[in-house]
Amino acid sequence: MIVVMKAGAGEPEVNAVLDRIEEMGLQAHLSRGEQRTVVGVIGRKPDGLADRLMAMDGVERVVPILQPYKLASREFRPESSRVRVGAVEIGGPEIVVIAGPCSVESLEQLLETAQAVGEAGAALLRGGAFKPRTSPYAFQGLAEQGLKLLAQTRAQTGLGVVTEVLSPAEVELVAAHADMLQVGARNMQNFPLLREVGRSRRPVLLKRGLSATIEEWLMAAEYVMSEGNHQVVLCERGIRTFETATRNTLDLSAVPVVKERSHLPVVVDPSHGTGYWSLVAPMALAAVAAGADGLLVEVHPRPDQALSDGPQSLKPDRFAQMMEGVRAVARSVGRSVATAPGRGSGAEQRAFGA
Amino acid sequence: MIVVMKAGAGEPEVNAVLDRIEEMGLQAHLSRGEQRTVVGVIGRKPDGLADRLMAMDGVERVVPILQPYKLASREFRPESSRVRVGAVEIGGPEIVVIAGPCSVESLEQLLETAQAVGEAGAALLRGGAFKPRTSPYAFQGLAEQGLKLLAQTRAQTGLGVVTEVLSPAEVELVAAHADMLQVGARNMQNFPLLREVGRSRRPVLLKRGLSATIEEWLMAAEYVMSEGNHQVVLCERGIRTFETATRNTLDLSAVPVVKERSHLPVVVDPSHGTGYWSLVAPMALAAVAAGADGLLVEVHPRPDQALSDGPQSLKPDRFAQMMEGVRAVARSVGRSVATAPGRGSGAEQRAFGA
Amino acid sequence: MIVVMKAGAGEPEVNAVLDRIEEMGLQAHLSRGEQRTVVGVIGRKPDGLADRLMAMDGVERVVPILQPYKLASREFRPESSRVRVGAVEIGGPEIVVIAGPCSVESLEQLLETAQAVGEAGAALLRGGAFKPRTSPYAFQGLAEQGLKLLAQTRAQTGLGVVTEVLSPAEVELVAAHADMLQVGARNMQNFPLLREVGRSRRPVLLKRGLSATIEEWLMAAEYVMSEGNHQVVLCERGIRTFETATRNTLDLSAVPVVKERSHLPVVVDPSHGTGYWSLVAPMALAAVAAGADGLLVEVHPRPDQALSDGPQSLKPDRFAQMMEGVRAVARSVGRSVATAPGRGSGAEQRAFGA
Amino acid sequence: MIVVMKAGAGEPEVNAVLDRIEEMGLQAHLSRGEQRTVVGVIGRKPDGLADRLMAMDGVERVVPILQPYKLASREFRPESSRVRVGAVEIGGPEIVVIAGPCSVESLEQLLETAQAVGEAGAALLRGGAFKPRTSPYAFQGLAEQGLKLLAQTRAQTGLGVVTEVLSPAEVELVAAHADMLQVGARNMQNFPLLREVGRSRRPVLLKRGLSATIEEWLMAAEYVMSEGNHQVVLCERGIRTFETATRNTLDLSAVPVVKERSHLPVVVDPSHGTGYWSLVAPMALAAVAAGADGLLVEVHPRPDQALSDGPQSLKPDRFAQMMEGVRAVARSVGRSVATAPGRGSGAEQRAFGA
């Protein structure tokens, strides 16, 4: 249930509503939107609650929320949320492209990639320092050393950094170096991890689980939000089906479904979603046409030497070509592509170029 | 295996190749492309065959085809195929939109819909006369009467007609009234039906089965083509997954995958693919951005009264709105939207308008 | 809705109920069970219908049927159905094992297999004459010649014959030679075929579609039954999932689910369900323990030379070994294994033995 | 690659092999089996390695292991492993039944259930103290208090305790109270958690992920084993498919597949696998017939009041009835059902009985 306050309602009216809710043993969640203040009520509601709240000063209307997710639901917050990552905003009119290598391998590899994707129009840099690998004998990432290389690359290129965190104990460390914390598909229902990133101040990129329904995905977002961190961006990255021509089946319908049910921004990862570099550009364009707020794309200067995910990584020149298409499709649906306002100067970039 | 003839190869050289192949107990399929003549060889090849064919006059090169589909493969025919349906061509630079009701219910309903979708930019009319329904107690379609209404509507609106055929015995009847034969998802591996439409002269719209891999789908096309009918258009319409927020999971990645592997045109059905009208427009736009050659969209003047598939049918005004978006996205990827050149005059249209 | 008649209700009371239902424009389906006569009512029921029927003489109670399948539902017929195939009954206390080659290849192969499986305890012979093959270039079966070999083998071994029918036009031909008509997984929603086998007098083995829900499967049975043929046996043969270690995922839970919802017998095909011969025996035993009424098992004297499905075919000695296990598990759940009462004499068998 | 030592090979020969492997920068894993000593070699092998190892004293043969899992593979350890949990052994001739409530709710509920399942023949007690729930607003378990109740119940009933651990930081705490650590389906690829339970001395019950292939599942076991803990029991609990009649699709084929590929014991959870109590008994029997080494079953004295998973929980009397069937089927496949040798005396049990 949500309580929508009148446009002119002041502190005392809002506080009275909060108090009333808590008196009844329920939880109240306050959300001050741009146009309206909204209070979410969580817990088992007694009969007649809606009427009693409606009768209070400053209350415009009381809306039941049928979905099991509350804070993540569109009913809770009718306007779309925007999530700020460094100098960039995800969920507004601009498409945000996050690009970079699957794994951080070396400073040289990272800088070369960052500069290439930044020049081509990416607004944020991705790169994995802690890698969740199917085999214990595969490359597991550079860990803290990788985080430092990411931070160093941000300092030199101005691109904000998105990187994955694998366990609750590492959230603080990753948050100290990264601008956005990624929760990977395999951890979408790692509830202790969701709670811990919910206690962090960093925005969260929450990937959909390989076999998660959209409802379960929004419930995972609710875990993060229920701890106080409302800066959640959802990322569709393909689901597991019987089809073997692609690594996963990219479920682009999830984009308009999420937009109907939730106010949270949603981006699409066509690299994991397809598993083959030649399919990345068409699906990136399709994602933008479907209404996605951004893209997450793997780029590597030498995919054949990549320590992970080479087959699905674009070379920088193909990424630049893809960005041309992304800009054209974005314009056709009334949007544009965000640029990284804080990128380092050309001089700095030249100093570290390939 | 395919034999690519030299640009200047004449009849005698080609015939010699055909003869040699058949002497060896193999099947030869001749395909005269715009730039090259190509001969497909089907059957178990003896060792040394490629060398012997290479040595013949007029042969440029011999290419093995690894895929189990031959005639449908991109290797067999490097340039993309175009399939003509009435006055419209599918697979060329223009996006072809096929729209209309799920079921033909009455002349009035059909004409009203046909005129509305024609005005909004559809190039072909869809409508089911024989309906495959999950329940034997549900509306099964108007059968032959429905075919006549479709033909009558074509006469009055100029829109070519696409309709489903359910059994081999009905292929001739349906082909007598329709411009294109649709093979539905549930019949994608109804092999006697595939063979029978393969013997027809009508172009075929072959929907992907609910749980068919892309390879099986191309094998189904191969069944049609192996009977001599090469006019096959593939239609992605969603696959069955665990997700319940949509009726099916529209697998848009299938579009670029098919484009890589096959020369056949591919269109997308966002109505069945999603199951909800509010998701149709975003997924239609996404399909065009992903490279689809056309769309198949359900439109009904009064979806709440539709005898089938109401929830996923667009009203005419929403369809017209969607077409605006389709045109914009098509332009952004260097394409345009086909119009029906043979549509009846405005006067005819007025005579039957709502 | 079903009308359950009192134990002692006579013809006049039953006829009055049938008349009343038809007067209202509804369809009545009469089912005379062992303990009760039951009338099914199909169509959109007017308000108050149940009360009016309840008030009639001889009516014990009126039960709404919520499922979309009526004749196939357990509510329609509370006791389990038994389907007679030749001299064998499926659905009673005895487990019926149907075994034989995937494809009929020659009289010798068929007879050798039939004698081996009959001696090991199979009660019916399976063998495909019309084969649904993914590729148009693969072996398509011996067609009518195969049917004749099946009939000849029955004459010599006494084993009743189960074989697949692919198209409505061939139902009569197949029914003339076979004891039971198999509708394959790819045809589970081939509605014209379902209707045609529904008009036949032969019992039907209805395989579950590769991606069919249990509800859709029962609706397919309803298609057959609604045409008057109530002799339907369901066959679980694996569904399509993401798992690649097996050809399909054998959904044994479908057995108890079907038993709850329907009165129809259900058998299990562990050969197609797993795709590998080494998995067939464990899953056959599991099927019996789960409550299946029978098994459908592929056996071939020389699997490495089989024209189809070699990897999943058991050799006769391994089949005999499996049957030992089947008998033991059947006993442990209070059942036994049916034998073919009409099998040919030993002399006949010797004449054609290996 | 594995190096199988001769039956009579002594310490010096084995050590020489270990040294040679490590000199080459590879990892060696020593496994002293009942009949043979085996050394696993992990890492990228130089050409000629097998020949060089074959030439060493005491080496019988060198076998390449093709699977990506090494320590978990059947090739690594040809005989089946047995895992001891308290006084019970999983993987031997006896079927081990683990039963109890989904969540620990109170001492009374736990003791009542434990005594009922122990009397009916369960050998181990299950019960969740840390609960992974889809919603942050649902009951999350009694946490440490729940662990204490489990330990207290073990003291009074003699049943060893299996309980889930959700995060690496809690492994030590859970291991201090439980006899076996359960890693849940949602955590099957929570790699930091797998590593941490791999460093524990407790046996591990590793559930298959909702959309994990069997190969990925064995790779998850490999994560645990590669840290030195070889006491891993796999648990099939249903995979996610399109079917909605059951909560999940119990993939019983996984049992014989795992038995072929791995030496690890495998048990089956028919409660989560089906989601409905009425399906639990048939699938439990099927699991035993398929070759499972044990069962994991949810039992609750009052399922309608359960704080989680009520619909799939058996009442104690139905569980006792199921156990009759389990014993009968176990006998039919040459096995028996383990009893808990260390159960408390009748006097203790009476003191806490219902």
Short mmCIF file of N, CA, C and O in Angstrom, two decimals, chain D residues 209-271:
data_model
loop_
_atom_site.label_atom_id
_atom_site.label_comp_id
_atom_site.label_asym_id
_atom_site.label_seq_id
_atom_site.Cartn_x
_atom_site.Cartn_y
_atom_site.Cartn_z
N GLY D 209 21.55 -26.07 -8.97
CA GLY D 209 20.91 -24.78 -9.24
C GLY D 209 19.68 -24.93 -10.13
O GLY D 209 19.57 -25.89 -10.90
N LEU D 210 18.78 -23.97 -10.06
CA LEU D 210 17.51 -24.02 -10.77
C LEU D 210 17.69 -24.16 -12.28
O LEU D 210 16.84 -24.70 -12.97
N SER D 211 18.77 -23.59 -12.78
CA SER D 211 18.98 -23.73 -14.23
C SER D 211 20.40 -24.18 -14.51
O SER D 211 20.98 -23.82 -15.53
N ALA D 212 20.94 -24.99 -13.60
CA ALA D 212 22.31 -25.46 -13.78
C ALA D 212 22.32 -26.74 -14.58
O ALA D 212 21.54 -27.66 -14.32
N THR D 213 23.21 -26.82 -15.55
CA THR D 213 23.44 -28.09 -16.21
C THR D 213 24.15 -29.04 -15.24
O THR D 213 24.74 -28.59 -14.25
N ILE D 214 24.10 -30.31 -15.57
CA ILE D 214 24.78 -31.29 -14.71
C ILE D 214 26.28 -31.00 -14.68
O ILE D 214 26.93 -31.12 -13.66
N GLU D 215 26.81 -30.56 -15.81
CA GLU D 215 28.23 -30.23 -15.84
C GLU D 215 28.56 -29.07 -14.89
O GLU D 215 29.55 -29.12 -14.16
N GLU D 216 27.73 -28.04 -14.90
CA GLU D 216 27.98 -26.90 -14.00
C GLU D 216 27.88 -27.33 -12.53
O GLU D 216 28.58 -26.81 -11.66
N TRP D 217 26.96 -28.25 -12.29
CA TRP D 217 26.76 -28.76 -10.92
C TRP D 217 28.03 -29.48 -10.46
O TRP D 217 28.51 -29.28 -9.34
N LEU D 218 28.57 -30.32 -11.34
CA LEU D 218 29.79 -31.04 -10.99
C LEU D 218 30.97 -30.07 -10.86
O LEU D 218 31.87 -30.28 -10.04
N MET D 219 30.93 -28.98 -11.64
CA MET D 219 31.98 -27.96 -11.49
C MET D 219 31.86 -27.27 -10.13
O MET D 219 32.87 -26.88 -9.53
N ALA D 220 30.64 -27.10 -9.66
CA ALA D 220 30.45 -26.51 -8.33
C ALA D 220 31.00 -27.45 -7.26
O ALA D 220 31.66 -27.01 -6.30
N ALA D 221 30.75 -28.75 -7.44
CA ALA D 221 31.35 -29.73 -6.51
C ALA D 221 32.86 -29.64 -6.57
O ALA D 221 33.55 -29.72 -5.54
N GLU D 222 33.39 -29.44 -7.77
CA GLU D 222 34.84 -29.33 -7.95
C GLU D 222 35.41 -28.15 -7.15
O GLU D 222 36.51 -28.23 -6.61
N TYR D 223 34.64 -27.03 -7.11
CA TYR D 223 35.08 -25.88 -6.31
C TYR D 223 35.29 -26.30 -4.85
O TYR D 223 36.30 -25.98 -4.23
N VAL D 224 34.31 -27.03 -4.31
CA VAL D 224 34.40 -27.46 -2.91
C VAL D 224 35.59 -28.41 -2.75
O VAL D 224 36.43 -28.26 -1.85
N MET D 225 35.69 -29.39 -3.66
CA MET D 225 36.73 -30.42 -3.53
C MET D 225 38.12 -29.85 -3.75
O MET D 225 39.09 -30.30 -3.12
N SER D 226 38.23 -28.85 -4.61
CA SER D 226 39.55 -28.29 -4.91
C SER D 226 40.13 -27.57 -3.69
O SER D 226 41.33 -27.30 -3.64
N GLU D 227 39.28 -27.27 -2.71
CA GLU D 227 39.79 -26.67 -1.47
C GLU D 227 40.13 -27.74 -0.44
O GLU D 227 40.50 -27.43 0.69
N GLY D 228 39.95 -29.03 -0.79
CA GLY D 228 40.39 -30.10 0.10
C GLY D 228 39.26 -30.89 0.76
O GLY D 228 39.50 -31.92 1.36
N ASN D 229 38.02 -30.41 0.62
CA ASN D 229 36.90 -31.13 1.23
C ASN D 229 36.24 -32.02 0.17
O ASN D 229 35.51 -31.53 -0.69
N HIS D 230 36.51 -33.31 0.26
CA HIS D 230 35.99 -34.24 -0.75
C HIS D 230 34.64 -34.85 -0.35
O HIS D 230 34.09 -35.65 -1.08
N GLN D 231 34.13 -34.45 0.82
CA GLN D 231 32.88 -35.04 1.32
C GLN D 231 31.67 -34.30 0.76
O GLN D 231 30.97 -33.58 1.47
N VAL D 232 31.42 -34.48 -0.51
CA VAL D 232 30.33 -33.75 -1.16
C VAL D 232 29.24 -34.74 -1.58
O VAL D 232 29.53 -35.78 -2.18
N VAL D 233 28.00 -34.42 -1.22
CA VAL D 233 26.83 -35.18 -1.68
C VAL D 233 26.01 -34.26 -2.56
O VAL D 233 25.69 -33.13 -2.15
N LEU D 234 25.70 -34.70 -3.76
CA LEU D 234 24.91 -33.90 -4.69
C LEU D 234 23.42 -34.10 -4.41
O LEU D 234 23.02 -35.20 -4.01
N CYS D 235 22.63 -33.06 -4.62
CA CYS D 235 21.18 -33.18 -4.41
C CYS D 235 20.39 -32.59 -5.58
O CYS D 235 20.39 -31.38 -5.78
N GLU D 236 19.73 -33.48 -6.32
CA GLU D 236 18.83 -33.03 -7.40
C GLU D 236 17.54 -32.55 -6.76
O GLU D 236 16.93 -33.28 -5.97
N ARG D 237 17.10 -31.35 -7.12
CA ARG D 237 15.92 -30.76 -6.50
C ARG D 237 14.97 -30.09 -7.50
O ARG D 237 14.16 -29.28 -7.13
N GLY D 238 15.12 -30.48 -8.76
CA GLY D 238 14.21 -29.91 -9.75
C GLY D 238 14.84 -28.74 -10.46
O GLY D 238 15.58 -27.96 -9.87
N ILE D 239 14.57 -28.66 -11.76
CA ILE D 239 15.09 -27.55 -12.57
C ILE D 239 13.91 -26.73 -13.06
O ILE D 239 12.75 -27.16 -13.00
N ARG D 240 14.23 -25.56 -13.56
CA ARG D 240 13.18 -24.65 -14.00
C ARG D 240 12.86 -24.90 -15.47
O ARG D 240 13.74 -24.84 -16.32
N THR D 241 11.59 -25.15 -15.76
CA THR D 241 11.15 -25.35 -17.14
C THR D 241 9.87 -24.56 -17.35
O THR D 241 9.41 -23.84 -16.45
N PHE D 242 9.26 -24.75 -18.51
CA PHE D 242 8.01 -24.05 -18.82
C PHE D 242 6.81 -24.66 -18.11
O PHE D 242 5.75 -24.05 -18.04
N GLU D 243 6.94 -25.87 -17.58
CA GLU D 243 5.79 -26.55 -16.99
C GLU D 243 5.38 -25.86 -15.68
O GLU D 243 6.21 -25.60 -14.84
N THR D 244 4.08 -25.62 -15.54
CA THR D 244 3.61 -24.92 -14.34
C THR D 244 2.79 -25.82 -13.42
O THR D 244 2.40 -25.39 -12.34
N ALA D 245 2.54 -27.06 -13.82
CA ALA D 245 1.78 -27.97 -12.95
C ALA D 245 2.59 -28.37 -11.73
O ALA D 245 2.02 -28.77 -10.72
N THR D 246 3.90 -28.28 -11.84
CA THR D 246 4.78 -28.54 -10.71
C THR D 246 5.64 -27.31 -10.47
O THR D 246 5.86 -26.51 -11.39
N ARG D 247 6.12 -27.16 -9.23
CA ARG D 247 6.93 -25.98 -8.89
C ARG D 247 8.22 -25.97 -9.69
O ARG D 247 8.68 -24.92 -10.14
N ASN D 248 8.83 -27.14 -9.81
CA ASN D 248 10.01 -27.32 -10.65
C ASN D 248 9.81 -28.63 -11.41
O ASN D 248 8.84 -29.34 -11.17
N THR D 249 10.72 -28.94 -12.31
CA THR D 249 10.66 -30.24 -12.98
C THR D 249 11.78 -31.09 -12.41
O THR D 249 12.97 -30.80 -12.62
N LEU D 250 11.40 -32.13 -11.65
CA LEU D 250 12.40 -32.99 -11.02
C LEU D 250 13.09 -33.80 -12.12
O LEU D 250 12.44 -34.57 -12.83
N ASP D 251 14.40 -33.59 -12.25
CA ASP D 251 15.14 -34.23 -13.35
C ASP D 251 15.78 -35.51 -12.83
O ASP D 251 16.98 -35.54 -12.52
N LEU D 252 15.01 -36.58 -12.74
CA LEU D 252 15.55 -37.82 -12.18
C LEU D 252 16.63 -38.45 -13.07
O LEU D 252 17.48 -39.19 -12.59
N SER D 253 16.61 -38.14 -14.36
CA SER D 253 17.68 -38.63 -15.24
C SER D 253 19.04 -38.18 -14.74
O SER D 253 20.06 -38.80 -15.05
N ALA D 254 19.04 -37.08 -14.01
CA ALA D 254 20.32 -36.58 -13.49
C ALA D 254 20.98 -37.63 -12.60
O ALA D 254 22.21 -37.67 -12.50
N VAL D 255 20.18 -38.49 -11.95
CA VAL D 255 20.76 -39.49 -11.04
C VAL D 255 21.67 -40.45 -11.81
O VAL D 255 22.86 -40.53 -11.51
N PRO D 256 21.16 -41.18 -12.83
CA PRO D 256 22.10 -42.06 -13.54
C PRO D 256 23.18 -41.30 -14.30
O PRO D 256 24.29 -41.83 -14.47
N VAL D 257 22.90 -40.10 -14.78
CA VAL D 257 23.95 -39.33 -15.46
C VAL D 257 25.09 -39.03 -14.48
O VAL D 257 26.26 -39.25 -14.79
N VAL D 258 24.76 -38.55 -13.30
CA VAL D 258 25.79 -38.25 -12.31
C VAL D 258 26.56 -39.52 -11.94
O VAL D 258 27.79 -39.50 -11.82
N LYS D 259 25.84 -40.61 -11.80
CA LYS D 259 26.50 -41.88 -11.44
C LYS D 259 27.53 -42.31 -12.49
O LYS D 259 28.55 -42.90 -12.16
N GLU D 260 27.22 -42.02 -13.76
CA GLU D 260 28.18 -42.36 -14.81
C GLU D 260 29.42 -41.46 -14.77
O GLU D 260 30.52 -41.90 -15.01
N ARG D 261 29.17 -40.18 -14.51
CA ARG D 261 30.25 -39.22 -14.67
C ARG D 261 31.07 -38.96 -13.41
O ARG D 261 32.17 -38.46 -13.48
N SER D 262 30.45 -39.25 -12.27
CA SER D 262 31.09 -38.87 -11.01
C SER D 262 31.01 -40.00 -10.02
O SER D 262 30.14 -40.86 -10.09
N HIS D 263 31.93 -40.00 -9.05
CA HIS D 263 31.93 -40.99 -7.98
C HIS D 263 31.15 -40.49 -6.77
O HIS D 263 31.02 -41.21 -5.77
N LEU D 264 30.64 -39.26 -6.83
CA LEU D 264 29.98 -38.67 -5.65
C LEU D 264 28.57 -39.24 -5.46
O LEU D 264 27.88 -39.54 -6.43
N PRO D 265 28.12 -39.38 -4.23
CA PRO D 265 26.74 -39.81 -3.98
C PRO D 265 25.76 -38.73 -4.43
O PRO D 265 26.09 -37.54 -4.49
N VAL D 266 24.55 -39.17 -4.77
CA VAL D 266 23.52 -38.20 -5.18
C VAL D 266 22.21 -38.56 -4.51
O VAL D 266 21.79 -39.72 -4.49
N VAL D 267 21.58 -37.55 -3.92
CA VAL D 267 20.27 -37.74 -3.29
C VAL D 267 19.25 -36.86 -4.02
O VAL D 267 19.62 -36.01 -4.84
N VAL D 268 17.98 -37.08 -3.74
CA VAL D 268 16.92 -36.38 -4.46
C VAL D 268 15.96 -35.72 -3.47
O VAL D 268 15.62 -36.32 -2.45
N ASP D 269 15.54 -34.52 -3.78
CA ASP D 269 14.59 -33.77 -2.96
C ASP D 269 13.25 -33.68 -3.72
O ASP D 269 13.04 -32.78 -4.53
N PRO D 270 12.33 -34.61 -3.44
CA PRO D 270 11.07 -34.58 -4.19
C PRO D 270 10.12 -33.49 -3.68
O PRO D 270 9.12 -33.21 -4.34
N SER D 271 10.43 -32.88 -2.55
CA SER D 271 9.55 -31.83 -2.02
C SER D 271 9.69 -30.55 -2.85
O SER D 271 8.72 -30.04 -3.40
#
